[in-house]
Amino acid sequence: DAGVTQSPTHLIKTRGQQVTLRCSPKSGHDTVSWYQQALGQGPQFIFQYYEEEERQRGNFPDRFSGHQFPNYSSELNVNALLLGDSALYLCASSLAGSGRVYQPQHFGDGTRLSIL
Amino acid sequence: GESVGLHLPTLSVQEGDNSIINCAYSNSASDYFIWYKQESGKGPQFIIDIRSNMDKRQGQRVTVLLNKTVKHLSLQIAATQPGDSAVYFCAEMATSGTYKYIFGTGTRLKVLA
């Protein structure tokens, strides 16, 4: 049973560029959340996608956008990259629906993004 | 507010001893709590969870305790092994009206041989 998979594992970009990160959820899951984890800190919620729509957003600027596809996979796009965007970007999946709120999100191993 | 934490506290434990990792959560409306283990270069791995209608839950070698009065969560690991060395995060969620996890600062556990 495949877990959450993310690609690429590492990426180096320069300031001002844009980047797209990809996530395939755990088999059977329909909801994808994205988190940013700076070095030495806990993950920070960016947004969550369900039924191909952004369901909730954290305190991140509009430069961060996303998409969910009919097969539940998801992309995170970041425009006009800043040095401060250097971080580990984590994708987590879960199964939505009534009675399922008390189920944990399962995380991938992330994409390490470095901005030069 | 959200817990961001810039400094990572470290707990050093002798192999075979019990470990206790503590977490103070921030939102009194949170009703679901999860412990994750994160090894170097990996994503957070689910360990155990607990709902707010419980004060204790046990898994294999792990126990989570919840004290809602003081908004405190702890993870106890029995007979700590070298493979337990990692950073441990607690996460909280208010299941009514939000879908996001708020993560704590994290604690680095070092197991000494």
JSON list of N, CA, C and O in Angstrom, two decimals, chain B residues 26-76:
[
{"chain": "B", "resi": 26, "resn": "SER", "atom": "N", "xyz": [-1.78, 25.18, 22.44]},
{"chain": "B", "resi": 26, "resn": "SER", "atom": "CA", "xyz": [-2.11, 26.60, 22.52]},
{"chain": "B", "resi": 26, "resn": "SER", "atom": "C", "xyz": [-3.60, 26.92, 22.49]},
{"chain": "B", "resi": 26, "resn": "SER", "atom": "O", "xyz": [-4.01, 27.96, 23.00]},
{"chain": "B", "resi": 27, "resn": "ASN", "atom": "N", "xyz": [-4.40, 26.04, 21.90]},
{"chain": "B", "resi": 27, "resn": "ASN", "atom": "CA", "xyz": [-5.80, 26.38, 21.67]},
{"chain": "B", "resi": 27, "resn": "ASN", "atom": "C", "xyz": [-6.74, 25.56, 22.55]},
{"chain": "B", "resi": 27, "resn": "ASN", "atom": "O", "xyz": [-6.80, 24.34, 22.43]},
{"chain": "B", "resi": 28, "resn": "SER", "atom": "N", "xyz": [-7.47, 26.23, 23.42]},
{"chain": "B", "resi": 28, "resn": "SER", "atom": "CA", "xyz": [-8.37, 25.50, 24.32]},
{"chain": "B", "resi": 28, "resn": "SER", "atom": "C", "xyz": [-9.51, 24.82, 23.57]},
{"chain": "B", "resi": 28, "resn": "SER", "atom": "O", "xyz": [-10.17, 23.92, 24.10]},
{"chain": "B", "resi": 29, "resn": "ALA", "atom": "N", "xyz": [-9.74, 25.21, 22.30]},
{"chain": "B", "resi": 29, "resn": "ALA", "atom": "CA", "xyz": [-10.79, 24.58, 21.50]},
{"chain": "B", "resi": 29, "resn": "ALA", "atom": "C", "xyz": [-10.30, 23.31, 20.80]},
{"chain": "B", "resi": 29, "resn": "ALA", "atom": "O", "xyz": [-11.09, 22.58, 20.19]},
{"chain": "B", "resi": 30, "resn": "SER", "atom": "N", "xyz": [-9.00, 23.03, 20.87]},
{"chain": "B", "resi": 30, "resn": "SER", "atom": "CA", "xyz": [-8.46, 21.83, 20.23]},
{"chain": "B", "resi": 30, "resn": "SER", "atom": "C", "xyz": [-9.03, 20.58, 20.89]},
{"chain": "B", "resi": 30, "resn": "SER", "atom": "O", "xyz": [-9.10, 20.49, 22.13]},
{"chain": "B", "resi": 31, "resn": "ASP", "atom": "N", "xyz": [-9.44, 19.62, 20.07]},
{"chain": "B", "resi": 31, "resn": "ASP", "atom": "CA", "xyz": [-10.03, 18.41, 20.63]},
{"chain": "B", "resi": 31, "resn": "ASP", "atom": "C", "xyz": [-9.44, 17.14, 20.04]},
{"chain": "B", "resi": 31, "resn": "ASP", "atom": "O", "xyz": [-9.96, 16.04, 20.28]},
{"chain": "B", "resi": 32, "resn": "TYR", "atom": "N", "xyz": [-8.38, 17.28, 19.27]},
{"chain": "B", "resi": 32, "resn": "TYR", "atom": "CA", "xyz": [-7.71, 16.12, 18.70]},
{"chain": "B", "resi": 32, "resn": "TYR", "atom": "C", "xyz": [-6.22, 16.39, 18.71]},
{"chain": "B", "resi": 32, "resn": "TYR", "atom": "O", "xyz": [-5.79, 17.47, 18.30]},
{"chain": "B", "resi": 33, "resn": "PHE", "atom": "N", "xyz": [-5.44, 15.41, 19.18]},
{"chain": "B", "resi": 33, "resn": "PHE", "atom": "CA", "xyz": [-4.01, 15.62, 19.38]},
{"chain": "B", "resi": 33, "resn": "PHE", "atom": "C", "xyz": [-3.25, 14.41, 18.83]},
{"chain": "B", "resi": 33, "resn": "PHE", "atom": "O", "xyz": [-3.67, 13.27, 19.00]},
{"chain": "B", "resi": 34, "resn": "ILE", "atom": "N", "xyz": [-2.14, 14.72, 18.19]},
{"chain": "B", "resi": 34, "resn": "ILE", "atom": "CA", "xyz": [-1.37, 13.66, 17.53]},
{"chain": "B", "resi": 34, "resn": "ILE", "atom": "C", "xyz": [0.11, 13.84, 17.85]},
{"chain": "B", "resi": 34, "resn": "ILE", "atom": "O", "xyz": [0.61, 14.97, 17.89]},
{"chain": "B", "resi": 35, "resn": "TRP", "atom": "N", "xyz": [0.80, 12.77, 18.06]},
{"chain": "B", "resi": 35, "resn": "TRP", "atom": "CA", "xyz": [2.26, 12.78, 18.18]},
{"chain": "B", "resi": 35, "resn": "TRP", "atom": "C", "xyz": [2.87, 12.21, 16.90]},
{"chain": "B", "resi": 35, "resn": "TRP", "atom": "O", "xyz": [2.45, 11.16, 16.41]},
{"chain": "B", "resi": 36, "resn": "TYR", "atom": "N", "xyz": [3.89, 12.95, 16.43]},
{"chain": "B", "resi": 36, "resn": "TYR", "atom": "CA", "xyz": [4.64, 12.51, 15.26]},
{"chain": "B", "resi": 36, "resn": "TYR", "atom": "C", "xyz": [6.11, 12.39, 15.61]},
{"chain": "B", "resi": 36, "resn": "TYR", "atom": "O", "xyz": [6.64, 13.14, 16.42]},
{"chain": "B", "resi": 37, "resn": "LYS", "atom": "N", "xyz": [6.78, 11.48, 14.92]},
{"chain": "B", "resi": 37, "resn": "LYS", "atom": "CA", "xyz": [8.22, 11.28, 15.03]},
{"chain": "B", "resi": 37, "resn": "LYS", "atom": "C", "xyz": [8.83, 11.66, 13.69]},
{"chain": "B", "resi": 37, "resn": "LYS", "atom": "O", "xyz": [8.35, 11.22, 12.64]},
{"chain": "B", "resi": 38, "resn": "GLN", "atom": "N", "xyz": [9.86, 12.49, 13.71]},
{"chain": "B", "resi": 38, "resn": "GLN", "atom": "CA", "xyz": [10.50, 12.88, 12.47]},
{"chain": "B", "resi": 38, "resn": "GLN", "atom": "C", "xyz": [12.00, 12.59, 12.52]},
{"chain": "B", "resi": 38, "resn": "GLN", "atom": "O", "xyz": [12.72, 13.20, 13.30]},
{"chain": "B", "resi": 39, "resn": "GLU", "atom": "N", "xyz": [12.42, 11.68, 11.70]},
{"chain": "B", "resi": 39, "resn": "GLU", "atom": "CA", "xyz": [13.84, 11.36, 11.59]},
{"chain": "B", "resi": 39, "resn": "GLU", "atom": "C", "xyz": [14.48, 12.27, 10.54]},
{"chain": "B", "resi": 39, "resn": "GLU", "atom": "O", "xyz": [13.79, 12.82, 9.68]},
{"chain": "B", "resi": 40, "resn": "SER", "atom": "N", "xyz": [15.78, 12.38, 10.62]},
{"chain": "B", "resi": 40, "resn": "SER", "atom": "CA", "xyz": [16.51, 13.28, 9.74]},
{"chain": "B", "resi": 40, "resn": "SER", "atom": "C", "xyz": [16.25, 12.93, 8.27]},
{"chain": "B", "resi": 40, "resn": "SER", "atom": "O", "xyz": [16.38, 11.76, 7.87]},
{"chain": "B", "resi": 41, "resn": "GLY", "atom": "N", "xyz": [15.85, 13.92, 7.48]},
{"chain": "B", "resi": 41, "resn": "GLY", "atom": "CA", "xyz": [15.62, 13.71, 6.06]},
{"chain": "B", "resi": 41, "resn": "GLY", "atom": "C", "xyz": [14.29, 13.05, 5.72]},
{"chain": "B", "resi": 41, "resn": "GLY", "atom": "O", "xyz": [14.05, 12.70, 4.56]},
{"chain": "B", "resi": 42, "resn": "LYS", "atom": "N", "xyz": [13.45, 12.89, 6.72]},
{"chain": "B", "resi": 42, "resn": "LYS", "atom": "CA", "xyz": [12.16, 12.22, 6.50]},
{"chain": "B", "resi": 42, "resn": "LYS", "atom": "C", "xyz": [11.01, 13.14, 6.90]},
{"chain": "B", "resi": 42, "resn": "LYS", "atom": "O", "xyz": [11.20, 14.16, 7.57]},
{"chain": "B", "resi": 43, "resn": "GLY", "atom": "N", "xyz": [9.81, 12.76, 6.49]},
{"chain": "B", "resi": 43, "resn": "GLY", "atom": "CA", "xyz": [8.63, 13.48, 6.92]},
{"chain": "B", "resi": 43, "resn": "GLY", "atom": "C", "xyz": [8.15, 12.96, 8.27]},
{"chain": "B", "resi": 43, "resn": "GLY", "atom": "O", "xyz": [8.60, 11.92, 8.75]},
{"chain": "B", "resi": 44, "resn": "PRO", "atom": "N", "xyz": [7.25, 13.69, 8.92]},
{"chain": "B", "resi": 44, "resn": "PRO", "atom": "CA", "xyz": [6.70, 13.25, 10.20]},
{"chain": "B", "resi": 44, "resn": "PRO", "atom": "C", "xyz": [5.97, 11.91, 10.05]},
{"chain": "B", "resi": 44, "resn": "PRO", "atom": "O", "xyz": [5.21, 11.72, 9.11]},
{"chain": "B", "resi": 45, "resn": "GLN", "atom": "N", "xyz": [6.22, 11.02, 11.01]},
{"chain": "B", "resi": 45, "resn": "GLN", "atom": "CA", "xyz": [5.61, 9.70, 11.01]},
{"chain": "B", "resi": 45, "resn": "GLN", "atom": "C", "xyz": [4.65, 9.60, 12.19]},
{"chain": "B", "resi": 45, "resn": "GLN", "atom": "O", "xyz": [5.02, 9.88, 13.34]},
{"chain": "B", "resi": 46, "resn": "PHE", "atom": "N", "xyz": [3.42, 9.21, 11.93]},
{"chain": "B", "resi": 46, "resn": "PHE", "atom": "CA", "xyz": [2.39, 9.10, 12.98]},
{"chain": "B", "resi": 46, "resn": "PHE", "atom": "C", "xyz": [2.80, 8.08, 14.05]},
{"chain": "B", "resi": 46, "resn": "PHE", "atom": "O", "xyz": [3.26, 6.98, 13.73]},
{"chain": "B", "resi": 47, "resn": "ILE", "atom": "N", "xyz": [2.65, 8.49, 15.32]},
{"chain": "B", "resi": 47, "resn": "ILE", "atom": "CA", "xyz": [2.93, 7.57, 16.43]},
{"chain": "B", "resi": 47, "resn": "ILE", "atom": "C", "xyz": [1.64, 7.17, 17.12]},
{"chain": "B", "resi": 47, "resn": "ILE", "atom": "O", "xyz": [1.31, 5.99, 17.21]},
{"chain": "B", "resi": 48, "resn": "ILE", "atom": "N", "xyz": [0.91, 8.16, 17.62]},
{"chain": "B", "resi": 48, "resn": "ILE", "atom": "CA", "xyz": [-0.29, 7.87, 18.39]},
{"chain": "B", "resi": 48, "resn": "ILE", "atom": "C", "xyz": [-1.13, 9.14, 18.44]},
{"chain": "B", "resi": 48, "resn": "ILE", "atom": "O", "xyz": [-0.61, 10.25, 18.33]},
{"chain": "B", "resi": 49, "resn": "ASP", "atom": "N", "xyz": [-2.43, 8.98, 18.60]},
{"chain": "B", "resi": 49, "resn": "ASP", "atom": "CA", "xyz": [-3.32, 10.12, 18.71]},
{"chain": "B", "resi": 49, "resn": "ASP", "atom": "C", "xyz": [-4.26, 9.95, 19.90]},
{"chain": "B", "resi": 49, "resn": "ASP", "atom": "O", "xyz": [-4.38, 8.85, 20.47]},
{"chain": "B", "resi": 50, "resn": "ILE", "atom": "N", "xyz": [-4.92, 11.05, 20.27]},
{"chain": "B", "resi": 50, "resn": "ILE", "atom": "CA", "xyz": [-5.87, 11.00, 21.37]},
{"chain": "B", "resi": 50, "resn": "ILE", "atom": "C", "xyz": [-6.91, 12.08, 21.17]},
{"chain": "B", "resi": 50, "resn": "ILE", "atom": "O", "xyz": [-6.61, 13.19, 20.70]},
{"chain": "B", "resi": 51, "resn": "ARG", "atom": "N", "xyz": [-8.14, 11.75, 21.50]},
{"chain": "B", "resi": 51, "resn": "ARG", "atom": "CA", "xyz": [-9.22, 12.72, 21.44]},
{"chain": "B", "resi": 51, "resn": "ARG", "atom": "C", "xyz": [-9.40, 13.37, 22.80]},
{"chain": "B", "resi": 51, "resn": "ARG", "atom": "O", "xyz": [-9.00, 12.79, 23.83]},
{"chain": "B", "resi": 52, "resn": "SER", "atom": "N", "xyz": [-10.04, 14.51, 22.82]},
{"chain": "B", "resi": 52, "resn": "SER", "atom": "CA", "xyz": [-10.14, 15.27, 24.07]},
{"chain": "B", "resi": 52, "resn": "SER", "atom": "C", "xyz": [-11.07, 14.63, 25.08]},
{"chain": "B", "resi": 52, "resn": "SER", "atom": "O", "xyz": [-11.09, 15.04, 26.25]},
{"chain": "B", "resi": 53, "resn": "ASN", "atom": "N", "xyz": [-11.85, 13.62, 24.67]},
{"chain": "B", "resi": 53, "resn": "ASN", "atom": "CA", "xyz": [-12.73, 12.95, 25.64]},
{"chain": "B", "resi": 53, "resn": "ASN", "atom": "C", "xyz": [-12.00, 11.82, 26.38]},
{"chain": "B", "resi": 53, "resn": "ASN", "atom": "O", "xyz": [-12.59, 11.07, 27.13]},
{"chain": "B", "resi": 54, "resn": "MET", "atom": "N", "xyz": [-10.69, 11.74, 26.13]},
{"chain": "B", "resi": 54, "resn": "MET", "atom": "CA", "xyz": [-9.86, 10.75, 26.81]},
{"chain": "B", "resi": 54, "resn": "MET", "atom": "C", "xyz": [-8.73, 11.48, 27.53]},
{"chain": "B", "resi": 54, "resn": "MET", "atom": "O", "xyz": [-8.35, 12.59, 27.14]},
{"chain": "B", "resi": 55, "resn": "ASP", "atom": "N", "xyz": [-8.16, 10.86, 28.57]},
{"chain": "B", "resi": 55, "resn": "ASP", "atom": "CA", "xyz": [-6.99, 11.47, 29.20]},
{"chain": "B", "resi": 55, "resn": "ASP", "atom": "C", "xyz": [-5.75, 10.58, 29.07]},
{"chain": "B", "resi": 55, "resn": "ASP", "atom": "O", "xyz": [-4.64, 10.99, 29.42]},
{"chain": "B", "resi": 56, "resn": "LYS", "atom": "N", "xyz": [-5.93, 9.38, 28.53]},
{"chain": "B", "resi": 56, "resn": "LYS", "atom": "CA", "xyz": [-4.80, 8.48, 28.37]},
{"chain": "B", "resi": 56, "resn": "LYS", "atom": "C", "xyz": [-5.10, 7.50, 27.25]},
{"chain": "B", "resi": 56, "resn": "LYS", "atom": "O", "xyz": [-6.23, 7.04, 27.09]},
{"chain": "B", "resi": 57, "resn": "ARG", "atom": "N", "xyz": [-4.05, 7.21, 26.48]},
{"chain": "B", "resi": 57, "resn": "ARG", "atom": "CA", "xyz": [-4.19, 6.20, 25.44]},
{"chain": "B", "resi": 57, "resn": "ARG", "atom": "C", "xyz": [-2.85, 5.50, 25.28]},
{"chain": "B", "resi": 57, "resn": "ARG", "atom": "O", "xyz": [-1.80, 6.14, 25.29]},
{"chain": "B", "resi": 58, "resn": "GLN", "atom": "N", "xyz": [-2.91, 4.18, 25.14]},
{"chain": "B", "resi": 58, "resn": "GLN", "atom": "CA", "xyz": [-1.67, 3.40, 25.05]},
{"chain": "B", "resi": 58, "resn": "GLN", "atom": "C", "xyz": [-1.54, 2.75, 23.71]},
{"chain": "B", "resi": 58, "resn": "GLN", "atom": "O", "xyz": [-2.51, 2.29, 23.11]},
{"chain": "B", "resi": 59, "resn": "GLY", "atom": "N", "xyz": [-0.29, 2.71, 23.23]},
{"chain": "B", "resi": 59, "resn": "GLY", "atom": "CA", "xyz": [0.03, 1.97, 22.02]},
{"chain": "B", "resi": 59, "resn": "GLY", "atom": "C", "xyz": [1.14, 1.00, 22.33]},
{"chain": "B", "resi": 59, "resn": "GLY", "atom": "O", "xyz": [1.37, 0.66, 23.50]},
{"chain": "B", "resi": 60, "resn": "GLN", "atom": "N", "xyz": [1.84, 0.59, 21.31]},
{"chain": "B", "resi": 60, "resn": "GLN", "atom": "CA", "xyz": [2.96, -0.32, 21.55]},
{"chain": "B", "resi": 60, "resn": "GLN", "atom": "C", "xyz": [4.16, 0.47, 22.04]},
{"chain": "B", "resi": 60, "resn": "GLN", "atom": "O", "xyz": [4.73, 1.27, 21.33]},
{"chain": "B", "resi": 61, "resn": "ARG", "atom": "N", "xyz": [4.52, 0.29, 23.28]},
{"chain": "B", "resi": 61, "resn": "ARG", "atom": "CA", "xyz": [5.64, 0.98, 23.95]},
{"chain": "B", "resi": 61, "resn": "ARG", "atom": "C", "xyz": [5.42, 2.48, 24.14]},
{"chain": "B", "resi": 61, "resn": "ARG", "atom": "O", "xyz": [6.27, 3.18, 24.67]},
{"chain": "B", "resi": 62, "resn": "VAL", "atom": "N", "xyz": [4.32, 3.02, 23.69]},
{"chain": "B", "resi": 62, "resn": "VAL", "atom": "CA", "xyz": [4.05, 4.45, 23.85]},
{"chain": "B", "resi": 62, "resn": "VAL", "atom": "C", "xyz": [2.72, 4.67, 24.57]},
{"chain": "B", "resi": 62, "resn": "VAL", "atom": "O", "xyz": [1.79, 3.89, 24.41]},
{"chain": "B", "resi": 63, "resn": "THR", "atom": "N", "xyz": [2.69, 5.76, 25.34]},
{"chain": "B", "resi": 63, "resn": "THR", "atom": "CA", "xyz": [1.48, 6.19, 26.03]},
{"chain": "B", "resi": 63, "resn": "THR", "atom": "C", "xyz": [1.36, 7.69, 25.88]},
{"chain": "B", "resi": 63, "resn": "THR", "atom": "O", "xyz": [2.36, 8.41, 26.05]},
{"chain": "B", "resi": 64, "resn": "VAL", "atom": "N", "xyz": [0.19, 8.18, 25.56]},
{"chain": "B", "resi": 64, "resn": "VAL", "atom": "CA", "xyz": [-0.05, 9.62, 25.51]},
{"chain": "B", "resi": 64, "resn": "VAL", "atom": "C", "xyz": [-0.98, 9.99, 26.64]},
{"chain": "B", "resi": 64, "resn": "VAL", "atom": "O", "xyz": [-1.98, 9.31, 26.90]},
{"chain": "B", "resi": 65, "resn": "LEU", "atom": "N", "xyz": [-0.63, 11.05, 27.36]},
{"chain": "B", "resi": 65, "resn": "LEU", "atom": "CA", "xyz": [-1.44, 11.58, 28.44]},
{"chain": "B", "resi": 65, "resn": "LEU", "atom": "C", "xyz": [-1.90, 12.97, 28.07]},
{"chain": "B", "resi": 65, "resn": "LEU", "atom": "O", "xyz": [-1.11, 13.77, 27.55]},
{"chain": "B", "resi": 66, "resn": "LEU", "atom": "N", "xyz": [-3.15, 13.28, 28.34]},
{"chain": "B", "resi": 66, "resn": "LEU", "atom": "CA", "xyz": [-3.72, 14.59, 28.02]},
{"chain": "B", "resi": 66, "resn": "LEU", "atom": "C", "xyz": [-4.29, 15.22, 29.27]},
{"chain": "B", "resi": 66, "resn": "LEU", "atom": "O", "xyz": [-5.12, 14.61, 29.96]},
{"chain": "B", "resi": 67, "resn": "ASN", "atom": "N", "xyz": [-3.86, 16.43, 29.57]},
{"chain": "B", "resi": 67, "resn": "ASN", "atom": "CA", "xyz": [-4.40, 17.20, 30.70]},
{"chain": "B", "resi": 67, "resn": "ASN", "atom": "C", "xyz": [-4.99, 18.48, 30.13]},
{"chain": "B", "resi": 67, "resn": "ASN", "atom": "O", "xyz": [-4.28, 19.45, 29.85]},
{"chain": "B", "resi": 68, "resn": "LYS", "atom": "N", "xyz": [-6.31, 18.47, 29.95]},
{"chain": "B", "resi": 68, "resn": "LYS", "atom": "CA", "xyz": [-6.96, 19.62, 29.32]},
{"chain": "B", "resi": 68, "resn": "LYS", "atom": "C", "xyz": [-6.99, 20.84, 30.24]},
{"chain": "B", "resi": 68, "resn": "LYS", "atom": "O", "xyz": [-7.06, 21.97, 29.77]},
{"chain": "B", "resi": 69, "resn": "THR", "atom": "N", "xyz": [-6.94, 20.61, 31.54]},
{"chain": "B", "resi": 69, "resn": "THR", "atom": "CA", "xyz": [-7.02, 21.72, 32.49]},
{"chain": "B", "resi": 69, "resn": "THR", "atom": "C", "xyz": [-5.85, 22.68, 32.30]},
{"chain": "B", "resi": 69, "resn": "THR", "atom": "O", "xyz": [-6.02, 23.89, 32.33]},
{"chain": "B", "resi": 70, "resn": "VAL", "atom": "N", "xyz": [-4.66, 22.10, 32.09]},
{"chain": "B", "resi": 70, "resn": "VAL", "atom": "CA", "xyz": [-3.48, 22.94, 31.91]},
{"chain": "B", "resi": 70, "resn": "VAL", "atom": "C", "xyz": [-2.97, 22.92, 30.48]},
{"chain": "B", "resi": 70, "resn": "VAL", "atom": "O", "xyz": [-1.86, 23.39, 30.20]},
{"chain": "B", "resi": 71, "resn": "LYS", "atom": "N", "xyz": [-3.75, 22.37, 29.58]},
{"chain": "B", "resi": 71, "resn": "LYS", "atom": "CA", "xyz": [-3.41, 22.30, 28.16]},
{"chain": "B", "resi": 71, "resn": "LYS", "atom": "C", "xyz": [-2.02, 21.68, 27.96]},
{"chain": "B", "resi": 71, "resn": "LYS", "atom": "O", "xyz": [-1.11, 22.26, 27.35]},
{"chain": "B", "resi": 72, "resn": "HIS", "atom": "N", "xyz": [-1.89, 20.47, 28.46]},
{"chain": "B", "resi": 72, "resn": "HIS", "atom": "CA", "xyz": [-0.61, 19.78, 28.43]},
{"chain": "B", "resi": 72, "resn": "HIS", "atom": "C", "xyz": [-0.78, 18.37, 27.90]},
{"chain": "B", "resi": 72, "resn": "HIS", "atom": "O", "xyz": [-1.73, 17.66, 28.22]},
{"chain": "B", "resi": 73, "resn": "LEU", "atom": "N", "xyz": [0.19, 17.99, 27.08]},
{"chain": "B", "resi": 73, "resn": "LEU", "atom": "CA", "xyz": [0.19, 16.67, 26.45]},
{"chain": "B", "resi": 73, "resn": "LEU", "atom": "C", "xyz": [1.57, 16.05, 26.71]},
{"chain": "B", "resi": 73, "resn": "LEU", "atom": "O", "xyz": [2.58, 16.76, 26.68]},
{"chain": "B", "resi": 74, "resn": "SER", "atom": "N", "xyz": [1.62, 14.75, 26.94]},
{"chain": "B", "resi": 74, "resn": "SER", "atom": "CA", "xyz": [2.92, 14.11, 27.08]},
{"chain": "B", "resi": 74, "resn": "SER", "atom": "C", "xyz": [2.94, 12.78, 26.33]},
{"chain": "B", "resi": 74, "resn": "SER", "atom": "O", "xyz": [1.90, 12.14, 26.15]},
{"chain": "B", "resi": 75, "resn": "LEU", "atom": "N", "xyz": [4.13, 12.43, 25.90]},
{"chain": "B", "resi": 75, "resn": "LEU", "atom": "CA", "xyz": [4.36, 11.15, 25.22]},
{"chain": "B", "resi": 75, "resn": "LEU", "atom": "C", "xyz": [5.38, 10.38, 26.05]},
{"chain": "B", "resi": 75, "resn": "LEU", "atom": "O", "xyz": [6.47, 10.88, 26.31]},
{"chain": "B", "resi": 76, "resn": "GLN", "atom": "N", "xyz": [5.00, 9.20, 26.48]},
{"chain": "B", "resi": 76, "resn": "GLN", "atom": "CA", "xyz": [5.90, 8.34, 27.23]},
{"chain": "B", "resi": 76, "resn": "GLN", "atom": "C", "xyz": [6.32, 7.19, 26.34]},
{"chain": "B", "resi": 76, "resn": "GLN", "atom": "O", "xyz": [5.47, 6.53, 25.73]}
]
